[in-house]
Coordinates of C-alpha atoms and ligand atoms in Angstrom, one line a residue:
M1 CA 1.5 6.6 -28.1
E2 CA 0.2 9.8 -29.7
D3 CA -1.6 7.7 -32.4
I4 CA -3.3 5.7 -29.7
V5 CA -4.3 8.7 -27.6
S6 CA -5.6 10.5 -30.7
L7 CA -7.6 7.4 -31.9
A8 CA -9.0 7.0 -28.3
K9 CA -10.2 10.6 -28.3
R10 CA -11.5 10.7 -31.9
R11 CA -13.5 7.5 -31.7
G12 CA -14.8 7.9 -28.1
F13 CA -12.7 5.4 -26.2
V14 CA -11.1 7.9 -23.7
Y15 CA -11.5 11.7 -23.6
P16 CA -9.7 14.2 -21.5
G17 CA -11.8 14.8 -18.4
S18 CA -13.7 18.1 -17.8
E19 CA -12.5 19.2 -21.2
I20 CA -15.0 22.1 -21.7
Y21 CA -13.5 23.7 -18.6
G22 CA -10.0 23.4 -19.8
G23 CA -9.6 19.8 -18.5
L24 CA -8.3 18.6 -15.2
A25 CA -4.7 17.3 -15.3
N26 CA -4.5 13.6 -15.6
S27 CA -8.2 13.0 -15.4
W28 CA -9.8 10.9 -18.2
D29 CA -13.4 10.0 -19.1
Y30 CA -14.2 6.7 -20.8
G31 CA -16.4 7.5 -23.8
P32 CA -19.1 5.1 -25.3
L33 CA -16.6 2.7 -26.9
G34 CA -14.1 2.8 -24.0
T35 CA -16.8 2.0 -21.6
E36 CA -17.8 -1.1 -23.6
L37 CA -14.2 -2.3 -23.8
K38 CA -13.6 -1.7 -20.1
N39 CA -16.9 -3.4 -19.1
N40 CA -16.0 -6.4 -21.3
I41 CA -12.6 -6.7 -19.5
K42 CA -14.3 -6.5 -16.1
Q43 CA -17.0 -9.0 -17.1
L44 CA -14.6 -11.5 -18.5
W45 CA -12.5 -11.2 -15.4
W46 CA -15.5 -11.8 -13.1
K47 CA -16.7 -14.7 -15.2
R48 CA -13.3 -16.3 -15.2
F49 CA -12.2 -15.8 -11.6
V50 CA -15.5 -15.8 -9.8
H51 CA -18.4 -17.5 -11.7
Q52 CA -16.4 -20.3 -13.2
R53 CA -14.7 -21.3 -9.9
D54 CA -16.1 -23.0 -6.8
D55 CA -13.5 -21.5 -4.5
M56 CA -14.2 -17.8 -5.2
T57 CA -16.8 -15.3 -4.2
G58 CA -17.2 -11.5 -4.7
I59 CA -17.9 -8.4 -2.8
D60 CA -18.5 -4.7 -3.6
A61 CA -17.5 -2.6 -0.6
A62 CA -17.7 1.1 0.2
L63 CA -15.0 3.4 -1.2
I64 CA -14.7 5.3 2.1
M65 CA -14.0 3.0 5.0
N66 CA -13.6 3.7 8.7
P67 CA -10.1 5.5 9.0
K68 CA -9.2 2.8 11.6
V69 CA -8.9 0.4 8.6
W70 CA -6.0 2.5 7.3
E71 CA -4.4 2.8 10.7
A72 CA -4.4 -1.0 11.1
S73 CA -3.2 -1.6 7.5
R74 CA -0.4 0.9 8.2
H75 CA -1.4 3.0 5.2
L76 CA -1.6 6.2 7.2
E77 CA 1.9 5.5 8.5
N78 CA 3.7 4.0 5.5
F79 CA 1.8 4.5 2.2
S80 CA 4.0 7.2 1.0
D81 CA 6.5 8.0 -1.7
P82 CA 9.7 10.1 -1.1
L83 CA 9.5 13.3 -3.0
I84 CA 12.1 16.1 -3.6
E85 CA 11.4 19.7 -4.4
C86 CA 13.3 21.9 -6.9
K87 CA 14.7 24.8 -4.9
N88 CA 14.3 27.1 -7.9
C89 CA 10.6 26.6 -9.0
H90 CA 9.4 24.6 -6.0
D91 CA 7.8 21.9 -8.2
R92 CA 7.9 18.4 -6.6
F93 CA 8.9 15.1 -8.1
R94 CA 9.1 11.4 -7.1
F95 CA 12.6 10.8 -5.7
A96 CA 12.6 7.3 -7.2
H97 CA 12.4 8.9 -10.7
M98 CA 15.2 11.4 -10.3
S99 CA 18.9 11.5 -9.6
E100 CA 20.5 14.3 -7.5
D101 CA 22.1 16.3 -10.4
V102 CA 19.2 16.0 -12.8
V103 CA 17.8 19.1 -14.5
C104 CA 14.4 20.1 -13.2
P105 CA 11.8 19.0 -15.8
T106 CA 9.7 22.1 -15.0
C107 CA 12.2 25.0 -14.9
G108 CA 15.2 23.5 -16.5
K109 CA 17.6 24.5 -13.7
K110 CA 20.2 22.0 -12.7
G111 CA 20.5 20.0 -9.5
R112 CA 19.2 22.2 -6.7
W113 CA 16.9 19.9 -4.7
T114 CA 15.7 19.6 -1.2
N115 CA 16.3 16.4 0.7
P116 CA 13.7 13.7 0.1
K117 CA 10.5 14.0 2.2
Q118 CA 7.8 11.4 2.7
F119 CA 4.5 12.3 1.0
N120 CA 1.4 10.3 2.0
L121 CA -0.6 9.2 -1.1
M122 CA -3.9 8.8 0.8
L123 CA -6.6 11.0 -0.7
K124 CA -8.2 12.8 2.3
T125 CA -11.7 14.1 2.7
F126 CA -14.1 15.2 5.4
L127 CA -17.4 13.5 6.2
G128 CA -20.2 15.8 7.3
S129 CA -20.3 19.6 7.4
A130 CA -17.4 20.3 9.8
E131 CA -13.9 20.2 8.4
E132 CA -12.3 19.0 11.6
Q133 CA -10.0 16.2 12.5
A134 CA -12.7 14.0 13.9
N135 CA -14.4 14.0 10.5
V136 CA -11.3 13.1 8.4
A137 CA -11.8 10.1 6.1
Y138 CA -9.9 8.7 3.2
F139 CA -10.8 7.3 -0.2
R140 CA -9.5 3.8 -0.4
P141 CA -6.0 3.5 -2.0
E142 CA -6.7 -0.1 -3.0
T143 CA -9.7 -2.4 -3.0
A144 CA -7.8 -5.1 -1.1
Q145 CA -8.4 -4.1 2.5
A146 CA -12.2 -4.6 2.3
M147 CA -11.6 -8.2 1.6
F148 CA -9.7 -8.6 4.9
V149 CA -12.1 -6.4 6.9
D150 CA -15.2 -8.3 5.6
F151 CA -13.4 -11.7 5.9
K152 CA -15.4 -13.0 8.7
Q153 CA -18.8 -11.9 7.3
V154 CA -18.0 -13.5 4.0
L155 CA -17.0 -16.7 5.8
D156 CA -20.2 -16.7 7.9
T157 CA -22.5 -16.1 5.0
T158 CA -20.9 -18.4 2.4
R159 CA -19.4 -21.2 4.6
K160 CA -16.3 -21.2 2.4
K161 CA -13.4 -23.4 3.5
L162 CA -9.7 -22.9 2.8
P163 CA -8.4 -22.5 0.2
F164 CA -10.8 -19.8 -1.1
G165 CA -10.7 -16.3 -2.4
I166 CA -12.6 -13.0 -2.3
A167 CA -12.7 -10.9 -5.4
Q168 CA -13.6 -7.2 -5.9
I169 CA -13.6 -4.7 -8.7
G170 CA -13.8 -1.0 -8.0
K171 CA -12.3 2.4 -7.9
A172 CA -9.2 3.3 -5.9
F173 CA -7.6 6.7 -5.3
R174 CA -4.0 7.8 -4.7
N175 CA -2.6 11.3 -4.5
E176 CA 0.1 10.4 -7.0
I177 CA 3.0 12.8 -7.2
T178 CA 3.8 12.2 -10.8
P179 CA 0.7 11.0 -12.6
G180 CA 0.9 10.7 -16.4
N181 CA 1.3 8.6 -19.5
F182 CA -2.4 8.8 -20.4
I183 CA -4.4 6.4 -18.3
F184 CA -1.3 4.6 -17.0
R185 CA -0.9 6.5 -13.8
T186 CA -3.9 8.6 -12.6
R187 CA -5.1 9.6 -9.1
E188 CA -8.4 7.9 -9.6
F189 CA -8.3 4.4 -11.2
E190 CA -9.9 1.0 -11.0
Q191 CA -8.6 -2.3 -9.7
M192 CA -9.6 -5.9 -10.0
E193 CA -8.2 -7.7 -6.9
I194 CA -8.3 -11.1 -5.3
E195 CA -7.3 -12.1 -1.8
Y196 CA -6.8 -15.8 -1.9
F197 CA -6.7 -17.5 1.6
V198 CA -4.6 -20.6 2.1
R199 CA -2.8 -22.5 4.9
E200 CA 0.7 -21.3 5.4
A201 CA 2.2 -24.6 4.1
D202 CA 0.4 -24.2 0.8
W203 CA 1.5 -20.7 -0.1
K204 CA 4.1 -21.6 -2.7
E205 CA 1.8 -23.9 -4.6
S206 CA -1.0 -21.3 -4.6
F207 CA 1.5 -18.6 -5.7
E208 CA 2.5 -20.6 -8.7
E209 CA -1.1 -21.4 -9.6
W210 CA -2.0 -17.7 -9.6
R211 CA 1.1 -16.9 -11.5
S212 CA 0.0 -19.2 -14.3
Q213 CA -3.6 -17.9 -14.1
M214 CA -2.3 -14.3 -14.6
W215 CA -0.3 -15.4 -17.6
S216 CA -3.2 -17.1 -19.1
W217 CA -5.4 -14.1 -18.5
M218 CA -2.9 -11.8 -20.2
T219 CA -2.2 -13.9 -23.2
D220 CA -5.4 -16.0 -23.7
T221 CA -8.2 -13.7 -22.5
L222 CA -6.7 -10.3 -23.3
G223 CA -4.7 -11.6 -26.2
L224 CA -1.5 -9.6 -25.3
K225 CA 1.6 -10.8 -27.2
K226 CA 3.7 -12.9 -24.9
E227 CA 6.9 -11.1 -25.9
H228 CA 5.5 -7.8 -24.6
I229 CA 5.1 -9.1 -21.1
H230 CA 8.0 -9.6 -18.6
E231 CA 8.1 -10.9 -15.0
L232 CA 10.1 -8.9 -12.5
E233 CA 11.0 -10.7 -9.3
V234 CA 10.9 -7.9 -6.8
P235 CA 14.1 -8.3 -4.7
D236 CA 14.5 -8.3 -0.9
G237 CA 14.5 -4.8 0.4
K238 CA 12.1 -3.6 -2.4
R239 CA 9.2 -5.8 -1.3
A240 CA 6.8 -4.8 1.4
H241 CA 8.4 -6.0 4.7
Y242 CA 5.7 -8.7 5.2
S243 CA 6.0 -10.2 1.7
K244 CA 8.2 -13.2 1.1
R245 CA 7.7 -13.1 -2.6
T246 CA 6.3 -10.5 -5.1
I247 CA 6.3 -10.5 -8.9
D248 CA 5.5 -7.5 -11.0
F249 CA 4.2 -8.3 -14.5
E250 CA 5.5 -5.6 -16.7
Y251 CA 4.3 -4.6 -20.2
D252 CA 6.2 -2.9 -23.0
Y253 CA 4.1 0.3 -23.3
P254 CA 5.2 2.7 -26.0
F255 CA 6.7 4.9 -23.2
G256 CA 8.7 2.1 -21.6
T257 CA 8.5 -1.2 -19.9
K258 CA 6.4 -0.7 -16.8
E259 CA 4.1 -2.4 -14.3
L260 CA 0.9 -3.9 -15.5
Y261 CA -0.1 -6.2 -12.7
G262 CA 1.3 -7.6 -9.4
L263 CA 1.3 -10.8 -7.5
A264 CA 2.3 -10.9 -3.9
Y265 CA 2.5 -13.3 -1.0
R266 CA 1.3 -11.2 2.0
G267 CA 1.7 -13.9 4.7
D268 CA -0.8 -13.4 7.5
F269 CA 0.0 -9.7 7.9
D270 CA -3.4 -8.3 7.0
L271 CA -5.7 -10.6 8.9
K272 CA -3.5 -10.3 12.0
N273 CA -3.7 -6.5 11.8
H274 CA -7.5 -6.5 11.5
F275 CA -8.4 -9.4 13.8
K276 CA -6.2 -8.6 16.8
E277 CA -8.4 -10.2 19.4
A278 CA -8.6 -13.7 17.9
P279 CA -7.9 -15.5 14.7
P280 CA -10.9 -15.3 12.3
Y281 CA -10.7 -18.8 10.9
R282 CA -11.6 -22.1 12.6
D283 CA -10.7 -25.5 11.0
A284 CA -13.9 -27.5 10.8
E285 CA -12.2 -30.8 11.7
T286 CA -9.6 -29.9 14.3
N287 CA -11.4 -26.9 15.7
E288 CA -8.1 -25.0 15.6
L289 CA -8.3 -21.2 15.3
F290 CA -5.7 -19.6 13.1
Y291 CA -4.8 -16.8 10.7
P292 CA -4.9 -17.9 7.0
H293 CA -2.1 -16.7 4.7
V294 CA -2.8 -14.6 1.7
I295 CA -1.8 -14.7 -2.0
E296 CA -2.8 -11.4 -3.7
P297 CA -3.0 -11.2 -7.5
T298 CA -3.9 -7.6 -8.5
W299 CA -4.9 -6.2 -11.8
G300 CA -5.3 -2.5 -12.8
V301 CA -8.3 -2.1 -15.1
D302 CA -7.1 1.1 -16.8
R303 CA -3.7 -0.4 -17.4
S304 CA -5.4 -3.4 -18.9
V305 CA -7.3 -1.2 -21.3
L306 CA -4.1 0.6 -22.2
A307 CA -2.1 -2.6 -22.8
V308 CA -5.0 -4.0 -24.9
L309 CA -5.2 -0.8 -27.0
C310 CA -1.4 -0.7 -27.5
D311 CA -1.2 -4.4 -28.4
A312 CA -4.2 -4.3 -30.8
Y313 CA -3.2 -1.1 -32.7
A314 CA -1.9 -1.7 -36.2
E315 CA -1.5 0.3 -39.4
E316 CA -1.6 -1.9 -42.4
E317 CA -2.8 -1.7 -46.1
G318 CA -3.7 2.0 -45.7
R319 CA -6.0 1.4 -42.7
V320 CA -5.8 1.7 -39.0
V321 CA -7.1 -1.5 -37.4
L322 CA -7.6 -2.5 -33.7
K323 CA -7.0 -6.2 -33.7
L324 CA -9.0 -6.7 -30.5
R325 CA -10.0 -10.2 -29.5
P326 CA -13.6 -10.4 -30.6
H327 CA -14.9 -10.9 -27.0
L328 CA -13.2 -7.6 -26.0
A329 CA -14.4 -5.6 -29.0
P330 CA -17.0 -2.8 -28.1
Y331 CA -19.2 -4.0 -31.0
K332 CA -19.2 -7.6 -32.1
A333 CA -20.7 -6.7 -35.5
A334 CA -21.9 -3.7 -37.6
V335 CA -24.8 -3.8 -39.9
F336 CA -25.0 -1.7 -43.1
P337 CA -27.6 -1.2 -45.9
L338 CA -25.6 -1.2 -49.1
L339 CA -27.3 2.1 -50.2
A340 CA -28.8 4.6 -47.8
N341 CA -31.2 5.9 -50.3
K342 CA -33.1 2.7 -51.0
P343 CA -35.8 2.4 -48.3
E344 CA -36.3 -1.3 -48.8
L345 CA -32.6 -2.0 -48.1
V346 CA -32.6 0.3 -45.1
A347 CA -35.8 -1.4 -43.7
K348 CA -34.3 -4.9 -44.2
A349 CA -31.0 -3.9 -42.6
K350 CA -32.8 -2.3 -39.6
E351 CA -34.7 -5.5 -39.1
I352 CA -31.5 -7.5 -39.1
H353 CA -29.8 -5.0 -36.8
S354 CA -32.7 -5.1 -34.3
A355 CA -32.6 -8.9 -34.3
L356 CA -28.9 -9.1 -33.8
K357 CA -29.0 -6.5 -31.0
M358 CA -30.8 -9.0 -28.8
H359 CA -27.6 -11.0 -28.7
F360 CA -24.7 -8.6 -28.9
A361 CA -23.6 -5.0 -29.0
V362 CA -24.0 -4.1 -32.7
A363 CA -23.2 -0.9 -34.6
W364 CA -25.2 0.6 -37.4
D365 CA -23.9 2.8 -40.2
H366 CA -25.4 4.0 -43.4
R367 CA -23.1 6.9 -44.3
G368 CA -20.7 7.2 -47.2
N369 CA -19.5 4.2 -49.2
I370 CA -19.1 0.7 -47.9
G371 CA -15.3 0.9 -48.0
K372 CA -15.3 3.9 -45.7
R373 CA -17.7 2.2 -43.3
Y374 CA -15.4 -0.9 -43.2
F375 CA -12.4 1.4 -42.3
A376 CA -14.4 3.1 -39.6
Q377 CA -15.3 -0.2 -38.0
D378 CA -11.7 -1.5 -38.4
E379 CA -10.5 1.5 -36.4
I380 CA -12.7 0.5 -33.4
G381 CA -12.0 -3.2 -33.7
T382 CA -15.4 -4.5 -34.9
P383 CA -14.7 -8.1 -35.9
W384 CA -17.5 -8.6 -38.4
C385 CA -19.4 -6.2 -40.8
V386 CA -22.7 -7.3 -42.2
T387 CA -24.0 -5.8 -45.5
V388 CA -27.6 -6.0 -46.7
D389 CA -27.8 -5.7 -50.5
F390 CA -30.3 -6.4 -53.2
Q391 CA -29.6 -10.1 -53.1
T392 CA -30.8 -10.0 -49.4
L393 CA -34.2 -8.9 -50.6
E394 CA -34.4 -12.0 -52.8
D395 CA -32.9 -14.8 -50.8
N396 CA -32.5 -13.4 -47.2
T397 CA -28.7 -13.8 -47.2
V398 CA -26.1 -11.1 -46.2
T399 CA -22.4 -10.7 -46.7
V400 CA -20.2 -11.0 -43.6
R401 CA -16.8 -9.4 -43.9
D402 CA -14.0 -10.4 -41.5
R403 CA -11.9 -7.5 -40.0
D404 CA -8.6 -9.5 -40.0
T405 CA -8.7 -11.7 -43.1
L406 CA -10.8 -9.2 -45.1
K407 CA -12.6 -12.2 -46.5
Q408 CA -16.4 -12.0 -47.2
E409 CA -18.9 -14.9 -47.0
R410 CA -22.5 -15.1 -47.7
I411 CA -24.7 -16.2 -44.7
K412 CA -28.4 -16.7 -44.2
A413 CA -29.8 -13.7 -42.2
T414 CA -31.6 -16.2 -40.0
E415 CA -28.3 -17.9 -39.1
L416 CA -26.4 -14.7 -38.4
A417 CA -26.6 -14.6 -34.6
S418 CA -25.6 -18.3 -34.3
H419 CA -22.8 -17.8 -36.9
I420 CA -21.3 -14.9 -34.9
A421 CA -21.8 -16.7 -31.6
G422 CA -20.0 -19.7 -33.0
K423 CA -17.1 -17.5 -34.1
L424 CA -17.0 -15.8 -30.6
G425 CA -16.9 -19.2 -29.0
E426 CA -14.0 -20.3 -31.2
V427 CA -11.7 -17.5 -30.3
Ligands
ATP501 P1 3.3 1.6 -9.4 O1 4.6 0.9 -8.9 O2 3.2 1.7 -10.8 O3 3.0 2.8 -8.6 P2 2.1 -0.1 -7.4 O4 3.1 -1.2 -7.3 O5 2.0 0.9 -6.4 O6 2.2 0.5 -8.9 P3 -0.1 -1.7 -6.6 O7 -0.2 -1.0 -5.3 O8 0.5 -3.1 -6.6 O9 0.7 -0.8 -7.6 O10 -1.5 -1.7 -7.3 C1 -2.0 -2.8 -8.0 C2 -2.3 -2.4 -9.5 O11 -3.1 -1.3 -9.6 C3 -1.1 -2.1 -10.3 O12 -0.4 -3.2 -10.8 C4 -1.7 -1.2 -11.4 O13 -2.2 -2.1 -12.4 C5 -2.8 -0.5 -10.7 N1 -2.4 0.9 -10.3 C6 -1.7 1.2 -9.2 N2 -1.6 2.6 -9.2 C7 -2.2 3.1 -10.3 C8 -2.4 4.4 -10.7 N3 -2.0 5.5 -10.1 N4 -3.1 4.6 -11.9 C9 -3.6 3.5 -12.6 N5 -3.4 2.2 -12.2 C10 -2.7 2.0 -11.0

């Protein structure tokens, strides 16, 4: 884990947040490469689950919603974790993570704890200038509720018919008691969520469909190794009271096997809470009004980035290499002039770099020797390195070196973009 955190910082994937002010515990900033990787993940998700399907549509709702939303969803009442306090140093911990006689991780004293007390995870703020009860609002703890609250408006504007889903990507906030493990658990994070609406009779079939979609996303799109992913059937008593079935997808992070994503059958709980007066869906043929049932697949964006980095990280043949699937890589290619002090090579390489940039994110490097430049690109997962040499000036061909096979091939500069596009299409 230390290697990954240090690579992430050194190469600009993820930095500690507010670092020049001594940081802010468990806050992280995505640097230039991390932003590219994260955006690639989000764009692939949107393409796969919204654009490529006829039964999906997307929204982008406000982060701060009317507090009545959280009353109806029972978040204000129930969205809490039990916490216990060390009687010696008064530090607080999640009860689920501790046993009664455990030594306090902060002060090292043994077993003197208060009884567990519920702690609400909603992040509170005040709207307007007066900090009074009437102005209390909350940052959303999940993106899900907006899909229920906007259900009717989406229906009216899109004319979707069951089964269909609403997708959203966005930030969520939770006042976590024990954040930690790098970007695994933070108080501000991003989610990609789908609320998929079905008739009650169809929930099992839909659940299975989303289960296989999630597997395919993890293994085919993100390229995570199958053996690093485990399904956990959440047993009775541990599921939300309205859920008849929930699966957690767990990943083998270096710090343990923990939740990556979730899949839950939520029944009609949410729509019933928000549309108390009358059911929001009318069957076009029978005219019957009813509450659709909901399958909710949910993906953490930051945990996706973390799992991808962990899975892709390798040390081999004296180099560190991020074996990212090419469509996830921050740069699809890097362009180098063989020698930095030959203006004609630099000019030709710049020309090729500019042309390629019209198609993909492309890096440029002219420092040090070629071997070092390859290593620098391997470390950030760039799949192909393009070198412009003296032969290029004669016949307009370049060498393309592959990150994984280390093989080099000679390609016409005019065919470079379609060559790389072809390779991206293959993987
Ligand atoms: P956990 O048990 O780890 O607290 P959860 O079951 O409460 O997670 P959900 O409410 O199901 O999580 O949220 C959906 C997804 O959002 C999770 O699967 C995870 O990927 C992501 N997520 C939840 N909480 C956090 C957090 N504090 N930091 C980063 N990602 C999070």
